[in-house]
mmCIF file of C-alpha atoms in Angstrom:
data_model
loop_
_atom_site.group_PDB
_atom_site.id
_atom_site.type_symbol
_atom_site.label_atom_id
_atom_site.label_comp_id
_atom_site.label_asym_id
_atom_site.label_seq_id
_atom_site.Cartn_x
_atom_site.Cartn_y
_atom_site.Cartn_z
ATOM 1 C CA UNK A 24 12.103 3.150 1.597
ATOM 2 C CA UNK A 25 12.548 3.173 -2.207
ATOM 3 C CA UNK A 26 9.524 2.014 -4.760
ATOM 4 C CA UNK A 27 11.047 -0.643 -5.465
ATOM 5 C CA UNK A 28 11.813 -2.155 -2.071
ATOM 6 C CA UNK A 29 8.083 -1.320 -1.073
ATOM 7 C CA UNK A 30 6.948 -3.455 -4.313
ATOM 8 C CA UNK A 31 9.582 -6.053 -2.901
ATOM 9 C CA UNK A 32 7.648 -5.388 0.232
ATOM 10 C CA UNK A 33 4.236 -6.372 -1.058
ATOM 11 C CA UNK A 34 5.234 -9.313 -2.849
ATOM 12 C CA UNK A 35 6.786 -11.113 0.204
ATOM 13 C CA UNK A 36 3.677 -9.925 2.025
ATOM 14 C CA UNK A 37 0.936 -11.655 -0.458
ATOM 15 C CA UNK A 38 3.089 -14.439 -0.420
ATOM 16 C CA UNK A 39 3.023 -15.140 3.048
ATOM 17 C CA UNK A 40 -0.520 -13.601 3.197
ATOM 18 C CA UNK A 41 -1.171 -16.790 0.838
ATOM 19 C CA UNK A 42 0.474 -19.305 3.199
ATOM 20 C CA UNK A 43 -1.596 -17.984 6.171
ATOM 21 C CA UNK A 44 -4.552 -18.695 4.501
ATOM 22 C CA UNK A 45 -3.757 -22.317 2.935
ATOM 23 C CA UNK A 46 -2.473 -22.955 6.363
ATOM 24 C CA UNK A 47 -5.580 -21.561 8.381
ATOM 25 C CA UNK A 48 -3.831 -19.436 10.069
ATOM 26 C CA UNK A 49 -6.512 -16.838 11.261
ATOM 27 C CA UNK A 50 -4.526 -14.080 13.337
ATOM 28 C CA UNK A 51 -1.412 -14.398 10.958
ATOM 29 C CA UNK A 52 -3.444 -13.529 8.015
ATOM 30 C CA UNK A 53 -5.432 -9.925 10.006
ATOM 31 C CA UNK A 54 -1.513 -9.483 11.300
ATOM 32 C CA UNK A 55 0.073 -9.755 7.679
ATOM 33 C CA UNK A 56 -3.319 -7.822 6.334
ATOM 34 C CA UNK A 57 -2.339 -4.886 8.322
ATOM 35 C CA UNK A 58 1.115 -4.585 7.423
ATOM 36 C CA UNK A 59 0.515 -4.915 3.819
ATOM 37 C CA UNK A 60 -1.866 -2.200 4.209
ATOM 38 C CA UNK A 61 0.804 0.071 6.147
ATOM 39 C CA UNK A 62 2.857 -0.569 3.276
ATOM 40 C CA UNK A 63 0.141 0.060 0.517
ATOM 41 C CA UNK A 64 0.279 3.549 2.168
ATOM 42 C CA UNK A 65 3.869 3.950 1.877
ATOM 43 C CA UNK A 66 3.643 3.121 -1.801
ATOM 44 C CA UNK A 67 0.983 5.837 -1.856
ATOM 45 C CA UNK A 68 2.809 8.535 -0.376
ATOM 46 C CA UNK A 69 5.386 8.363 -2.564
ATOM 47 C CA UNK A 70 3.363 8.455 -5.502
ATOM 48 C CA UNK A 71 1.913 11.574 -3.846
ATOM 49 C CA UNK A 72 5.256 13.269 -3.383
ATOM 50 C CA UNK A 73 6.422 12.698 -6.419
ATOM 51 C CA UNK A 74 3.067 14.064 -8.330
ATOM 52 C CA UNK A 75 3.627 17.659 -5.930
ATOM 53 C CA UNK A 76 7.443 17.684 -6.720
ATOM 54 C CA UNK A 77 6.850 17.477 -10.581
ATOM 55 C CA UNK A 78 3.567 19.666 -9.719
ATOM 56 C CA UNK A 79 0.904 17.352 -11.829
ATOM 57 C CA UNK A 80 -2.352 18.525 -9.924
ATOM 58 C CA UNK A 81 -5.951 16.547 -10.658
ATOM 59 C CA UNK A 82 -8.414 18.664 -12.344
ATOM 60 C CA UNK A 83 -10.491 19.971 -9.994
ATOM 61 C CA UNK A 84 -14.427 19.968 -10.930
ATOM 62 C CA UNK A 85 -16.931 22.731 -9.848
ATOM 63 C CA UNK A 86 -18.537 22.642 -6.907
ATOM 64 C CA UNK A 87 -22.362 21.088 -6.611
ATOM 65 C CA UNK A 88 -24.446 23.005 -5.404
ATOM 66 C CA UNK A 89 -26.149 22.079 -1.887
#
């Protein structure tokens, strides 16, 4: 799934997120909750792939000591 079809993704999602709610629809909205989070973590991933393909790496801080 491309960025842009997982943003596409989202959208739809909130949207009918939104409707659940307004309509007071209690198990739609934890059903529609879960799958935007499943694709939240798609979104993620590819973030992460692309940051190890182009090899960008956080700077990593010392260790505290215990």
């Amino acid at each position: 799934m491309a960025p842009e079809t997982v943003r596409d993704g989202q959208a739809a999602l909130i949207e009918a997120i939104t409707e659940a709610v307004h309509d007071g629809d209690d198990r739609t909205v934890r059903r529609l909750l879960t799958r935007f989070a499943e694709v939240a973590t798609i979104a993620d991933l590819y973030a992460l792939r692309d940051a190890l393909i182009h090899g960008e790496r956080p700077a990593c801080t010392p260790q505290q000591p215990a």
